[in-house]
Amino acid sequence: MKKHQLNEYLEILKQYGLVESFDLSGAGDVEIEGLTYNSKEAGAGTLFVCKGAAFKEEYLKMAVKAGAAAYVSEIKYDEKEPYIIVSDIKKAMPKLANLYHDFIWKKLNLIGLTGTKGKSTTVYFIKAILDDYLVGCGKKESAVISSIDTYDGVVNEVSHLTTPEALELHRHFQNAVDSGIEFLEMEVSSQALKYHRVDDIVFDVGAFLNISEDHISPIEHPDFDDYFHSKLKIFSQIKTACINLESDHLDEIMEAAKASERIRTFGLTPKADIYADHIRREGTDTVFEIHCDRFDMEFRISIPGAFNVENALAAVAVLYDYPIDAEHIYNGLYKAHPSGRMELYATEDKKVIAVADFAHNKLSFEKLFGSMRADYPEYHMIAFFGCPGGKGFNRRKPMAEVAAAYADKVYIVADDPGDEPFSQTSAELASYIEPTGTPYEIIENRAEAIEKAFRQIKQPTVLVMAGKGSDQFIKYGKTYVPCASDGQVVAKLIREYDEKYR
């Protein structure tokens, strides 16, 4: 990796008008050996970035003690080290990362997805198709950055953030290239677009899946307009833009997409470049036909929910320009099963059907509950859900109303309370359910609620466990507390039931 001198970092920040003051103290020709905002990673020759509302000067002192060559900050500190003061540290970080890693993303086939619902599922459809093709060619599997997990050839870990900060993101790109990986697919959140995490990179192909009101809170987006237009920014960074014709606000999306070099459409109408029809359920599979100028053939996915056909179409559209034949597409779509997305469980006698999903907003709730009701119309339905503390306030009422409309009973459970007391969140959710007349119960511990409901089942029942998917942690305060996932809890109960009644 090419090394750059400290004065080159200064010049790149000057070029974008971000520098307010600086003092390199004769260290301008020092070669920068590392770039980080984590004081524990600082070492000799590090350019240390002071970022975040929770940043403390002691972190800078630790970095200096470890040998940091200089720091970049919005605030001048008392340290005598060389410094560059910038007007916006969030805008500065992608500039620094691009220079440090020498625009490493250009060596990847980079795929980016945004939308309110379906990003994770679509990313894993893409990964499954790509990997089937790549392995067949004797190449490395693709890298992925998602809200579920991250794999870059070096790092393989559970994710706590949909799109990482710029310094981490470019490090993942570097790891992928160094590992001989050619493709990287990633989710691009509205927060990443709004707060510059993906600035100055260009996606070879990207997709805009859909849009509905979400992430409206004091710490996210003040209103839908801000959320929507943050999402639309992605088009200025995409060569080929794939657009779902089934999305709301389609006219605005299509207009914004003109910023891309090319546009490709997908959907459930023949007006789309790639479209699906004859959608039907066969067992737990969803079967459909895809039509385009390359093929007309039947495909199937093993994930329940007809709405996932749109996600499958998005994957096909995104990979359309690559030399991937229909066989790899068929194999990939059928093998793909993203962790925590529509995970289906059932007792041997089919008396109990359970589904665990990451659904966390009105649109995903409507798709999840509507799909399960359509698939099991005669079953009693029990819902389990909560809301993360301190954010997503606009989600709470719609989610509660959707759950109450579909379910015969609702359990309000914890979902990453953070710094907001569960009693406060649950009381608010209860206030939205009460007017509907749907019975509900508040039990903070998700496993206890699922077990209680399961042991009281007397008729064919569907358990819909929303929000946490395959997560094996729950966030209280700033701490991630280990726990069994919803799926693990219900799988154990089902095993016990089957052994008893077999």
Short mmCIF file of C-alpha atoms in Angstrom, two decimals:
data_model
loop_
_atom_site.label_atom_id
_atom_site.label_comp_id
_atom_site.label_asym_id
_atom_site.label_seq_id
_atom_site.Cartn_x
_atom_site.Cartn_y
_atom_site.Cartn_z
CA MET A 1 0.00 0.00 0.00
CA LYS A 2 1.44 3.36 -1.04
CA LYS A 3 2.29 5.65 1.87
CA HIS A 4 1.57 9.39 1.89
CA GLN A 5 3.12 12.23 3.81
CA LEU A 6 1.24 14.28 6.37
CA ASN A 7 1.26 17.36 4.16
CA GLU A 8 -0.56 15.36 1.45
CA TYR A 9 -3.42 14.75 3.89
CA LEU A 10 -3.48 18.46 4.62
CA GLU A 11 -3.63 19.29 0.93
CA ILE A 12 -6.51 16.91 0.20
CA LEU A 13 -8.53 18.47 3.03
CA LYS A 14 -7.66 21.94 1.75
CA GLN A 15 -8.79 20.94 -1.72
CA TYR A 16 -12.30 20.34 -0.36
CA GLY A 17 -12.33 23.53 1.73
CA LEU A 18 -12.43 21.67 5.03
CA VAL A 19 -9.32 23.11 6.74
CA GLU A 20 -9.86 25.87 9.31
CA SER A 21 -6.34 25.94 10.77
CA PHE A 22 -3.26 23.74 11.03
CA ASP A 23 0.22 23.45 12.44
CA LEU A 24 2.36 20.61 11.18
CA SER A 25 5.39 21.83 13.21
CA GLY A 26 7.89 20.69 10.62
CA ALA A 27 6.33 17.22 10.42
CA GLY A 28 4.79 17.69 6.98
CA ASP A 29 7.11 15.18 5.33
CA VAL A 30 6.41 12.45 7.91
CA GLU A 31 4.95 9.34 6.27
CA ILE A 32 1.63 8.32 7.79
CA GLU A 33 1.72 4.68 8.89
CA GLY A 34 -1.83 4.35 10.22
CA LEU A 35 -5.21 6.08 10.21
CA THR A 36 -7.70 5.56 13.05
CA TYR A 37 -10.10 7.14 15.52
CA ASN A 38 -9.56 4.32 18.00
CA SER A 39 -6.83 5.27 20.49
CA LYS A 40 -6.19 1.57 21.13
CA GLU A 41 -5.12 1.17 17.50
CA ALA A 42 -2.79 4.21 17.47
CA GLY A 43 0.92 3.69 17.06
CA ALA A 44 4.04 5.31 15.63
CA GLY A 45 3.21 7.48 12.62
CA THR A 46 -0.57 7.31 13.10
CA LEU A 47 -2.83 10.11 11.92
CA PHE A 48 -5.42 10.16 14.70
CA VAL A 49 -8.98 11.34 14.05
CA CYS A 50 -10.93 12.93 16.92
CA LYS A 51 -14.54 12.22 16.12
CA GLY A 52 -17.90 11.68 17.77
CA ALA A 53 -20.05 13.40 20.37
CA ALA A 54 -18.64 11.07 23.01
CA PHE A 55 -15.01 11.87 22.20
CA LYS A 56 -12.82 12.71 25.19
CA GLU A 57 -9.46 14.49 25.16
CA GLU A 58 -7.98 11.57 27.08
CA TYR A 59 -8.36 9.46 23.91
CA LEU A 60 -6.09 11.89 22.08
CA LYS A 61 -3.58 11.79 24.93
CA MET A 62 -3.52 7.99 24.68
CA ALA A 63 -2.94 8.17 20.93
CA VAL A 64 -0.11 10.70 21.34
CA LYS A 65 1.50 8.55 24.01
CA ALA A 66 1.34 5.60 21.60
CA GLY A 67 3.24 7.60 18.97
CA ALA A 68 0.58 9.36 16.84
CA ALA A 69 2.23 11.74 14.37
CA ALA A 70 -0.66 14.25 14.24
CA TYR A 71 -4.36 14.60 14.82
CA VAL A 72 -7.37 15.82 12.82
CA SER A 73 -10.21 17.38 14.76
CA GLU A 74 -12.94 20.00 14.81
CA ILE A 75 -11.46 21.27 18.11
CA LYS A 76 -7.94 22.44 18.97
CA TYR A 77 -6.64 20.60 22.02
CA ASP A 78 -3.74 21.46 24.35
CA GLU A 79 -1.55 18.67 23.00
CA LYS A 80 1.60 20.01 21.32
CA GLU A 81 1.38 17.48 18.49
CA PRO A 82 0.93 18.63 14.86
CA TYR A 83 -2.74 19.12 14.06
CA ILE A 84 -5.26 19.89 11.32
CA ILE A 85 -8.50 21.53 12.42
CA VAL A 86 -11.43 20.92 10.07
CA SER A 87 -14.93 22.34 9.78
CA ASP A 88 -16.63 18.92 9.53
CA ILE A 89 -14.92 15.75 10.71
CA LYS A 90 -17.56 13.51 9.08
CA LYS A 91 -16.80 15.03 5.67
CA ALA A 92 -13.08 14.83 6.33
CA MET A 93 -12.95 11.11 7.17
CA PRO A 94 -13.76 9.71 3.69
CA LYS A 95 -11.17 12.09 2.14
CA LEU A 96 -8.54 10.83 4.57
CA ALA A 97 -9.53 7.19 4.07
CA ASN A 98 -9.44 7.46 0.29
CA LEU A 99 -5.93 8.89 0.33
CA TYR A 100 -4.62 6.47 2.97
CA HIS A 101 -5.95 3.43 1.08
CA ASP A 102 -5.15 4.94 -2.32
CA PHE A 103 -8.73 4.66 -3.64
CA ILE A 104 -8.70 0.90 -3.04
CA TRP A 105 -12.42 0.54 -3.84
CA LYS A 106 -11.59 1.02 -7.53
CA LYS A 107 -10.06 -2.47 -7.49
CA LEU A 108 -13.40 -4.06 -6.53
CA ASN A 109 -16.66 -4.72 -8.31
CA LEU A 110 -18.63 -2.64 -5.82
CA ILE A 111 -22.38 -3.14 -5.35
CA GLY A 112 -24.52 -0.91 -3.12
CA LEU A 113 -28.16 -1.28 -2.04
CA THR A 114 -30.47 1.13 -0.29
CA GLY A 115 -34.16 1.14 0.60
CA THR A 116 -36.44 0.92 3.60
CA LYS A 117 -37.00 -2.83 3.46
CA GLY A 118 -35.21 -5.80 1.94
CA LYS A 119 -31.59 -4.64 1.87
CA SER A 120 -30.21 -7.57 3.86
CA THR A 121 -32.23 -10.19 1.99
CA THR A 122 -31.24 -8.75 -1.38
CA VAL A 123 -27.57 -8.51 -0.40
CA TYR A 124 -27.59 -12.21 0.47
CA PHE A 125 -29.43 -13.14 -2.72
CA ILE A 126 -26.67 -11.31 -4.59
CA LYS A 127 -23.96 -12.98 -2.54
CA ALA A 128 -25.42 -16.46 -3.06
CA ILE A 129 -25.65 -15.99 -6.83
CA LEU A 130 -22.20 -14.45 -7.06
CA ASP A 131 -20.59 -17.11 -4.89
CA ASP A 132 -22.15 -19.92 -6.92
CA TYR A 133 -20.65 -18.32 -10.02
CA LEU A 134 -17.28 -17.39 -8.47
CA VAL A 135 -16.68 -20.79 -6.88
CA GLY A 136 -17.49 -22.38 -10.22
CA CYS A 137 -14.74 -20.23 -11.76
CA GLY A 138 -12.27 -21.17 -9.02
CA LYS A 139 -12.34 -17.68 -7.49
CA LYS A 140 -12.78 -16.32 -3.96
CA GLU A 141 -16.28 -15.83 -2.56
CA SER A 142 -17.55 -12.26 -2.49
CA ALA A 143 -17.22 -9.91 0.46
CA VAL A 144 -20.31 -8.52 2.19
CA ILE A 145 -21.11 -5.62 4.50
CA SER A 146 -24.63 -5.79 5.91
CA SER A 147 -26.71 -5.14 8.99
CA ILE A 148 -26.44 -8.87 9.75
CA ASP A 149 -22.73 -9.49 9.42
CA THR A 150 -19.51 -8.46 7.69
CA TYR A 151 -17.04 -10.60 5.76
CA ASP A 152 -14.04 -9.12 3.92
CA GLY A 153 -11.59 -12.02 3.68
CA VAL A 154 -10.01 -11.09 7.03
CA VAL A 155 -12.89 -9.93 9.24
CA ASN A 156 -15.91 -12.19 9.73
CA GLU A 157 -18.16 -10.78 12.43
CA VAL A 158 -21.70 -9.88 13.48
CA SER A 159 -22.63 -6.30 12.59
CA HIS A 160 -23.99 -3.66 14.95
CA LEU A 161 -24.13 -0.94 12.29
CA THR A 162 -25.57 -1.26 8.78
CA THR A 163 -22.85 0.80 7.08
CA PRO A 164 -19.57 1.36 8.97
CA GLU A 165 -17.83 4.70 9.38
CA ALA A 166 -15.60 5.69 6.45
CA LEU A 167 -12.31 4.62 8.05
CA GLU A 168 -13.63 1.13 8.79
CA LEU A 169 -15.38 0.87 5.44
CA HIS A 170 -12.19 1.53 3.47
CA ARG A 171 -10.34 -0.91 5.72
CA HIS A 172 -12.85 -3.59 4.69
CA PHE A 173 -12.23 -2.70 1.04
CA GLN A 174 -8.48 -3.05 1.63
CA ASN A 175 -8.90 -6.42 3.36
CA ALA A 176 -11.02 -7.70 0.48
CA VAL A 177 -8.51 -6.66 -2.18
CA ASP A 178 -5.57 -8.00 -0.17
CA SER A 179 -7.45 -11.31 0.17
CA GLY A 180 -7.90 -11.64 -3.59
CA ILE A 181 -11.62 -10.89 -3.50
CA GLU A 182 -13.12 -9.29 -6.62
CA PHE A 183 -16.70 -8.47 -5.57
CA LEU A 184 -18.13 -6.69 -2.54
CA GLU A 185 -21.86 -6.15 -1.98
CA MET A 186 -23.07 -3.85 0.79
CA GLU A 187 -26.07 -2.19 2.35
CA VAL A 188 -26.00 1.60 2.26
CA SER A 189 -28.08 3.17 5.02
CA SER A 190 -29.70 6.60 4.99
CA GLN A 191 -27.43 7.56 7.89
CA ALA A 192 -24.36 6.57 5.88
CA LEU A 193 -25.49 8.76 3.00
CA LYS A 194 -26.50 11.68 5.19
CA TYR A 195 -23.37 11.66 7.33
CA HIS A 196 -20.83 11.10 4.54
CA ARG A 197 -19.66 7.57 5.35
CA VAL A 198 -19.75 6.58 1.67
CA ASP A 199 -18.62 9.90 0.18
CA ASP A 200 -16.15 9.77 -2.71
CA ILE A 201 -16.71 6.16 -3.71
CA VAL A 202 -18.57 5.02 -6.82
CA PHE A 203 -20.65 1.86 -6.98
CA ASP A 204 -20.41 -0.07 -10.24
CA VAL A 205 -24.05 -0.99 -9.78
CA GLY A 206 -26.63 -0.21 -7.12
CA ALA A 207 -30.31 -0.64 -6.38
CA PHE A 208 -33.04 1.46 -4.83
CA LEU A 209 -35.48 -1.10 -3.43
CA ASN A 210 -38.35 0.90 -1.94
CA ILE A 211 -39.16 3.75 0.41
CA SER A 212 -41.54 4.32 3.30
CA GLU A 213 -41.42 6.40 6.45
CA ASP A 214 -38.75 5.17 8.84
CA HIS A 215 -35.84 6.30 11.03
CA ILE A 216 -37.56 9.52 12.04
CA SER A 217 -36.23 10.66 15.42
CA PRO A 218 -34.05 13.39 16.96
CA ILE A 219 -30.94 11.25 16.47
CA GLU A 220 -31.75 9.97 12.96
CA HIS A 221 -33.84 12.04 10.51
CA PRO A 222 -36.09 14.94 11.57
CA ASP A 223 -38.75 14.06 8.99
CA PHE A 224 -39.55 11.83 6.01
CA ASP A 225 -38.28 14.39 3.51
CA ASP A 226 -34.82 14.33 5.10
CA TYR A 227 -34.84 10.52 5.21
CA PHE A 228 -36.00 10.14 1.58
CA HIS A 229 -33.60 12.69 0.15
CA SER A 230 -30.71 11.17 2.09
CA LYS A 231 -31.51 7.88 0.36
CA LEU A 232 -31.71 9.54 -3.07
CA LYS A 233 -28.12 10.79 -2.74
CA ILE A 234 -26.89 7.34 -3.69
CA PHE A 235 -27.74 7.89 -7.37
CA SER A 236 -24.93 10.40 -7.78
CA GLN A 237 -22.54 7.59 -6.83
CA ILE A 238 -23.88 4.77 -9.01
CA LYS A 239 -22.90 3.86 -12.57
CA THR A 240 -25.86 1.54 -13.19
CA ALA A 241 -28.95 2.20 -11.06
CA CYS A 242 -31.54 -0.57 -10.65
CA ILE A 243 -34.99 0.67 -9.59
CA ASN A 244 -38.02 -1.19 -8.29
CA LEU A 245 -41.11 -0.05 -10.20
CA GLU A 246 -43.24 -1.24 -7.27
CA SER A 247 -41.81 1.44 -4.95
CA ASP A 248 -43.79 4.36 -3.59
CA HIS A 249 -42.67 7.84 -4.72
CA LEU A 250 -41.52 6.30 -8.00
CA ASP A 251 -41.56 9.55 -10.00
CA GLU A 252 -39.15 11.22 -7.59
CA ILE A 253 -36.91 8.15 -7.54
CA MET A 254 -36.77 7.97 -11.34
CA GLU A 255 -35.97 11.68 -11.57
CA ALA A 256 -33.12 11.36 -9.04
CA ALA A 257 -31.81 8.28 -10.85
CA LYS A 258 -30.94 10.44 -13.86
CA ALA A 259 -27.75 11.29 -11.96
CA SER A 260 -26.58 7.72 -12.66
CA GLU A 261 -25.01 6.72 -15.96
CA ARG A 262 -27.60 4.02 -16.72
CA ILE A 263 -30.99 2.94 -15.37
CA ARG A 264 -32.40 -0.57 -15.24
CA THR A 265 -35.88 -1.34 -13.86
CA PHE A 266 -37.35 -4.40 -12.20
CA GLY A 267 -40.77 -5.23 -10.76
CA LEU A 268 -43.98 -7.18 -11.15
CA THR A 269 -45.10 -5.46 -14.33
CA PRO A 270 -44.07 -6.09 -17.96
CA LYS A 271 -43.12 -2.41 -18.07
CA ALA A 272 -39.96 -3.33 -16.16
CA ASP A 273 -36.77 -4.44 -17.91
CA ILE A 274 -36.77 -7.50 -15.65
CA TYR A 275 -40.11 -8.65 -14.27
CA ALA A 276 -41.74 -11.58 -12.52
CA ASP A 277 -45.17 -13.17 -12.76
CA HIS A 278 -47.00 -16.43 -11.97
CA ILE A 279 -45.98 -16.12 -8.33
CA ARG A 280 -47.19 -19.02 -6.20
CA ARG A 281 -46.37 -21.01 -3.11
CA GLU A 282 -45.24 -24.65 -3.26
CA GLY A 283 -44.75 -25.99 0.25
CA THR A 284 -42.50 -23.48 1.96
CA ASP A 285 -40.96 -22.37 -1.36
CA THR A 286 -42.04 -19.36 -3.40
CA VAL A 287 -42.05 -20.11 -7.13
CA PHE A 288 -42.20 -17.51 -9.92
CA GLU A 289 -41.14 -16.81 -13.49
CA ILE A 290 -38.64 -14.12 -14.46
CA HIS A 291 -38.77 -12.50 -17.89
CA CYS A 292 -36.05 -10.41 -19.51
CA ASP A 293 -34.18 -10.21 -22.80
CA ARG A 294 -31.77 -12.94 -21.66
CA PHE A 295 -34.19 -15.60 -20.47
CA ASP A 296 -37.77 -16.52 -19.56
CA MET A 297 -37.72 -19.22 -16.92
CA GLU A 298 -38.99 -20.40 -13.57
CA PHE A 299 -37.12 -19.73 -10.33
CA ARG A 300 -37.79 -20.49 -6.70
CA ILE A 301 -36.67 -19.18 -3.34
CA SER A 302 -36.75 -21.09 -0.08
CA ILE A 303 -37.65 -17.99 1.94
CA PRO A 304 -41.39 -17.65 2.59
CA GLY A 305 -43.19 -14.46 1.60
CA ALA A 306 -44.18 -13.45 -1.93
CA PHE A 307 -42.73 -9.98 -1.24
CA ASN A 308 -39.26 -11.53 -1.41
CA VAL A 309 -39.75 -11.97 -5.16
CA GLU A 310 -39.03 -8.24 -5.51
CA ASN A 311 -35.76 -8.76 -3.62
CA ALA A 312 -34.86 -11.66 -5.92
CA LEU A 313 -35.58 -9.48 -8.95
CA ALA A 314 -33.34 -6.77 -7.52
CA ALA A 315 -30.50 -9.28 -7.25
CA VAL A 316 -30.97 -10.39 -10.85
CA ALA A 317 -31.07 -6.77 -12.03
CA VAL A 318 -27.91 -5.86 -10.13
CA LEU A 319 -25.92 -8.78 -11.56
CA TYR A 320 -27.34 -8.50 -15.08
CA ASP A 321 -24.21 -7.05 -16.70
CA TYR A 322 -21.89 -9.73 -15.34
CA PRO A 323 -21.32 -13.02 -17.23
CA ILE A 324 -23.46 -15.04 -14.84
CA ASP A 325 -25.74 -17.57 -16.53
CA ALA A 326 -29.26 -18.54 -15.49
CA GLU A 327 -28.08 -21.74 -13.80
CA HIS A 328 -26.00 -19.78 -11.26
CA ILE A 329 -28.91 -17.39 -10.71
CA TYR A 330 -31.27 -20.31 -10.09
CA ASN A 331 -28.86 -22.05 -7.71
CA GLY A 332 -28.01 -18.87 -5.82
CA LEU A 333 -31.58 -17.70 -5.33
CA TYR A 334 -32.68 -21.08 -4.04
CA LYS A 335 -29.71 -21.61 -1.71
CA ALA A 336 -29.83 -18.10 -0.23
CA HIS A 337 -31.29 -17.83 3.23
CA PRO A 338 -30.11 -14.75 5.11
CA SER A 339 -29.73 -15.31 8.83
CA GLY A 340 -32.68 -13.82 10.70
CA ARG A 341 -34.79 -13.15 7.61
CA MET A 342 -38.04 -15.11 7.51
CA GLU A 343 -36.52 -18.01 9.48
CA LEU A 344 -39.29 -20.60 9.53
CA TYR A 345 -39.78 -23.28 12.23
CA ALA A 346 -42.55 -25.87 12.55
CA THR A 347 -43.57 -28.79 14.71
CA GLU A 348 -43.74 -32.13 12.91
CA ASP A 349 -47.54 -32.10 13.05
CA LYS A 350 -47.58 -28.48 11.76
CA LYS A 351 -49.67 -27.42 14.75
CA VAL A 352 -47.16 -24.67 15.51
CA ILE A 353 -45.50 -22.55 12.84
CA ALA A 354 -43.00 -19.91 13.95
CA VAL A 355 -41.13 -17.24 12.03
CA ALA A 356 -38.27 -15.02 13.21
CA ASP A 357 -37.49 -11.87 11.26
CA PHE A 358 -35.67 -8.56 11.62
CA ALA A 359 -38.82 -6.60 10.63
CA HIS A 360 -38.65 -3.26 12.42
CA ASN A 361 -40.86 -0.74 10.62
CA LYS A 362 -44.37 -0.39 9.22
CA LEU A 363 -43.55 -1.62 5.72
CA SER A 364 -41.67 -4.70 6.91
CA PHE A 365 -44.40 -5.45 9.46
CA GLU A 366 -47.09 -5.29 6.79
CA LYS A 367 -45.11 -7.65 4.56
CA LEU A 368 -44.23 -10.05 7.39
CA PHE A 369 -47.63 -10.30 9.06
CA GLY A 370 -49.55 -10.10 5.79
CA SER A 371 -47.49 -12.91 4.30
CA MET A 372 -47.92 -15.20 7.31
CA ARG A 373 -51.66 -14.52 7.44
CA ALA A 374 -51.98 -15.32 3.73
CA ASP A 375 -49.99 -18.53 4.10
CA TYR A 376 -51.79 -19.72 7.25
CA PRO A 377 -55.28 -18.15 7.10
CA GLU A 378 -56.89 -20.60 9.55
CA TYR A 379 -54.19 -20.36 12.22
CA HIS A 380 -54.34 -18.42 15.46
CA MET A 381 -51.60 -15.75 15.32
CA ILE A 382 -49.44 -14.48 18.19
CA ALA A 383 -47.05 -11.56 17.70
CA PHE A 384 -43.89 -10.69 19.65
CA PHE A 385 -42.24 -7.32 19.14
CA GLY A 386 -40.78 -4.25 20.79
CA CYS A 387 -38.98 -1.07 19.74
CA PRO A 388 -35.37 0.07 20.22
CA GLY A 389 -34.99 2.70 22.92
CA GLY A 390 -34.29 6.32 22.13
CA LYS A 391 -35.00 6.24 18.40
CA GLY A 392 -37.50 5.25 15.73
CA PHE A 393 -40.33 7.04 17.55
CA ASN A 394 -42.35 7.37 14.36
CA ARG A 395 -42.30 3.57 13.92
CA ARG A 396 -43.98 2.71 17.17
CA LYS A 397 -47.62 3.52 16.51
CA PRO A 398 -47.73 2.03 12.97
CA MET A 399 -45.96 -1.15 14.06
CA ALA A 400 -48.28 -1.62 17.03
CA GLU A 401 -51.33 -1.05 14.85
CA VAL A 402 -50.16 -3.50 12.16
CA ALA A 403 -49.37 -6.20 14.73
CA ALA A 404 -52.72 -5.68 16.44
CA ALA A 405 -54.58 -5.78 13.11
CA TYR A 406 -53.16 -9.17 12.13
CA ALA A 407 -52.50 -10.94 15.44
CA ASP A 408 -54.98 -12.51 17.82
CA LYS A 409 -52.67 -11.66 20.71
CA VAL A 410 -49.59 -9.46 21.08
CA TYR A 411 -46.66 -9.82 23.45
CA ILE A 412 -44.72 -6.58 23.95
CA VAL A 413 -41.10 -7.56 24.58
CA ALA A 414 -37.71 -5.87 24.80
CA ASP A 415 -35.87 -4.89 21.62
CA ASP A 416 -32.54 -3.17 22.41
CA PRO A 417 -33.87 -0.77 25.07
CA GLY A 418 -30.56 1.13 25.18
CA ASP A 419 -30.88 4.06 27.56
CA GLU A 420 -34.70 4.19 27.45
CA PRO A 421 -36.44 2.22 30.23
CA PHE A 422 -38.35 -0.76 28.85
CA SER A 423 -41.31 0.23 31.02
CA GLN A 424 -41.53 3.51 29.12
CA THR A 425 -41.32 1.97 25.64
CA SER A 426 -43.74 -0.84 26.44
CA ALA A 427 -46.29 1.55 27.97
CA GLU A 428 -46.24 3.61 24.78
CA LEU A 429 -46.73 0.54 22.58
CA ALA A 430 -49.55 -0.66 24.83
CA SER A 431 -51.30 2.68 24.45
CA TYR A 432 -51.49 2.10 20.70
CA ILE A 433 -52.71 -1.49 20.99
CA GLU A 434 -55.41 -0.91 23.61
CA PRO A 435 -57.81 1.01 21.31
CA THR A 436 -57.77 -1.91 18.83
CA GLY A 437 -59.14 -4.35 21.40
CA THR A 438 -56.45 -6.93 20.61
CA PRO A 439 -55.34 -8.74 23.79
CA TYR A 440 -51.76 -8.02 24.77
CA GLU A 441 -49.27 -8.82 27.49
CA ILE A 442 -46.02 -7.15 28.50
CA ILE A 443 -43.07 -9.44 29.26
CA GLU A 444 -39.63 -7.88 28.97
CA ASN A 445 -37.67 -11.09 28.45
CA ARG A 446 -38.29 -12.33 24.92
CA ALA A 447 -37.49 -15.96 25.69
CA GLU A 448 -39.93 -16.00 28.63
CA ALA A 449 -42.69 -14.52 26.48
CA ILE A 450 -42.15 -17.02 23.65
CA GLU A 451 -42.05 -19.96 26.07
CA LYS A 452 -45.20 -18.82 27.89
CA ALA A 453 -47.14 -18.41 24.65
CA PHE A 454 -45.88 -21.73 23.27
CA ARG A 455 -46.89 -23.74 26.34
CA GLN A 456 -50.40 -22.27 26.25
CA ILE A 457 -51.09 -23.22 22.62
CA LYS A 458 -54.26 -25.28 22.17
CA GLN A 459 -55.03 -24.78 18.47
CA PRO A 460 -52.98 -24.42 15.24
CA THR A 461 -50.93 -21.31 15.84
CA VAL A 462 -48.44 -19.05 14.07
CA LEU A 463 -45.85 -17.31 16.23
CA VAL A 464 -44.49 -14.17 14.57
CA MET A 465 -41.31 -12.98 16.30
CA ALA A 466 -40.31 -9.59 14.90
CA GLY A 467 -37.40 -7.23 15.37
CA LYS A 468 -34.40 -9.27 16.49
CA GLY A 469 -34.13 -11.92 13.80
CA SER A 470 -31.10 -14.08 14.52
CA ASP A 471 -29.52 -11.63 16.99
CA GLN A 472 -27.93 -13.31 19.99
CA PHE A 473 -27.60 -10.11 21.98
CA ILE A 474 -29.79 -7.34 23.35
CA LYS A 475 -28.57 -3.82 23.99
CA TYR A 476 -29.06 -2.30 27.44
CA GLY A 477 -27.41 1.08 27.85
CA LYS A 478 -24.20 0.84 25.81
CA THR A 479 -23.72 -2.88 26.55
CA TYR A 480 -24.64 -5.76 24.27
CA VAL A 481 -25.90 -8.54 26.56
CA PRO A 482 -25.68 -12.12 25.16
CA CYS A 483 -28.93 -14.06 24.86
CA ALA A 484 -30.52 -16.84 22.84
CA SER A 485 -32.02 -15.73 19.54
CA ASP A 486 -35.79 -15.96 19.02
CA GLY A 487 -35.18 -18.84 16.63
CA GLN A 488 -33.02 -20.73 19.12
CA VAL A 489 -35.70 -20.35 21.78
CA VAL A 490 -38.55 -21.59 19.62
CA ALA A 491 -36.43 -24.38 18.05
CA LYS A 492 -35.76 -25.80 21.52
CA LEU A 493 -39.47 -25.66 22.37
CA ILE A 494 -40.36 -27.39 19.12
CA ARG A 495 -37.83 -30.17 19.73
CA GLU A 496 -39.32 -30.80 23.15
CA TYR A 497 -42.85 -30.79 21.69
CA ASP A 498 -41.95 -33.21 18.87
CA GLU A 499 -40.23 -35.63 21.28
CA LYS A 500 -43.28 -35.58 23.53
CA TYR A 501 -45.88 -36.17 20.80
CA ARG A 502 -43.88 -38.20 18.30
#
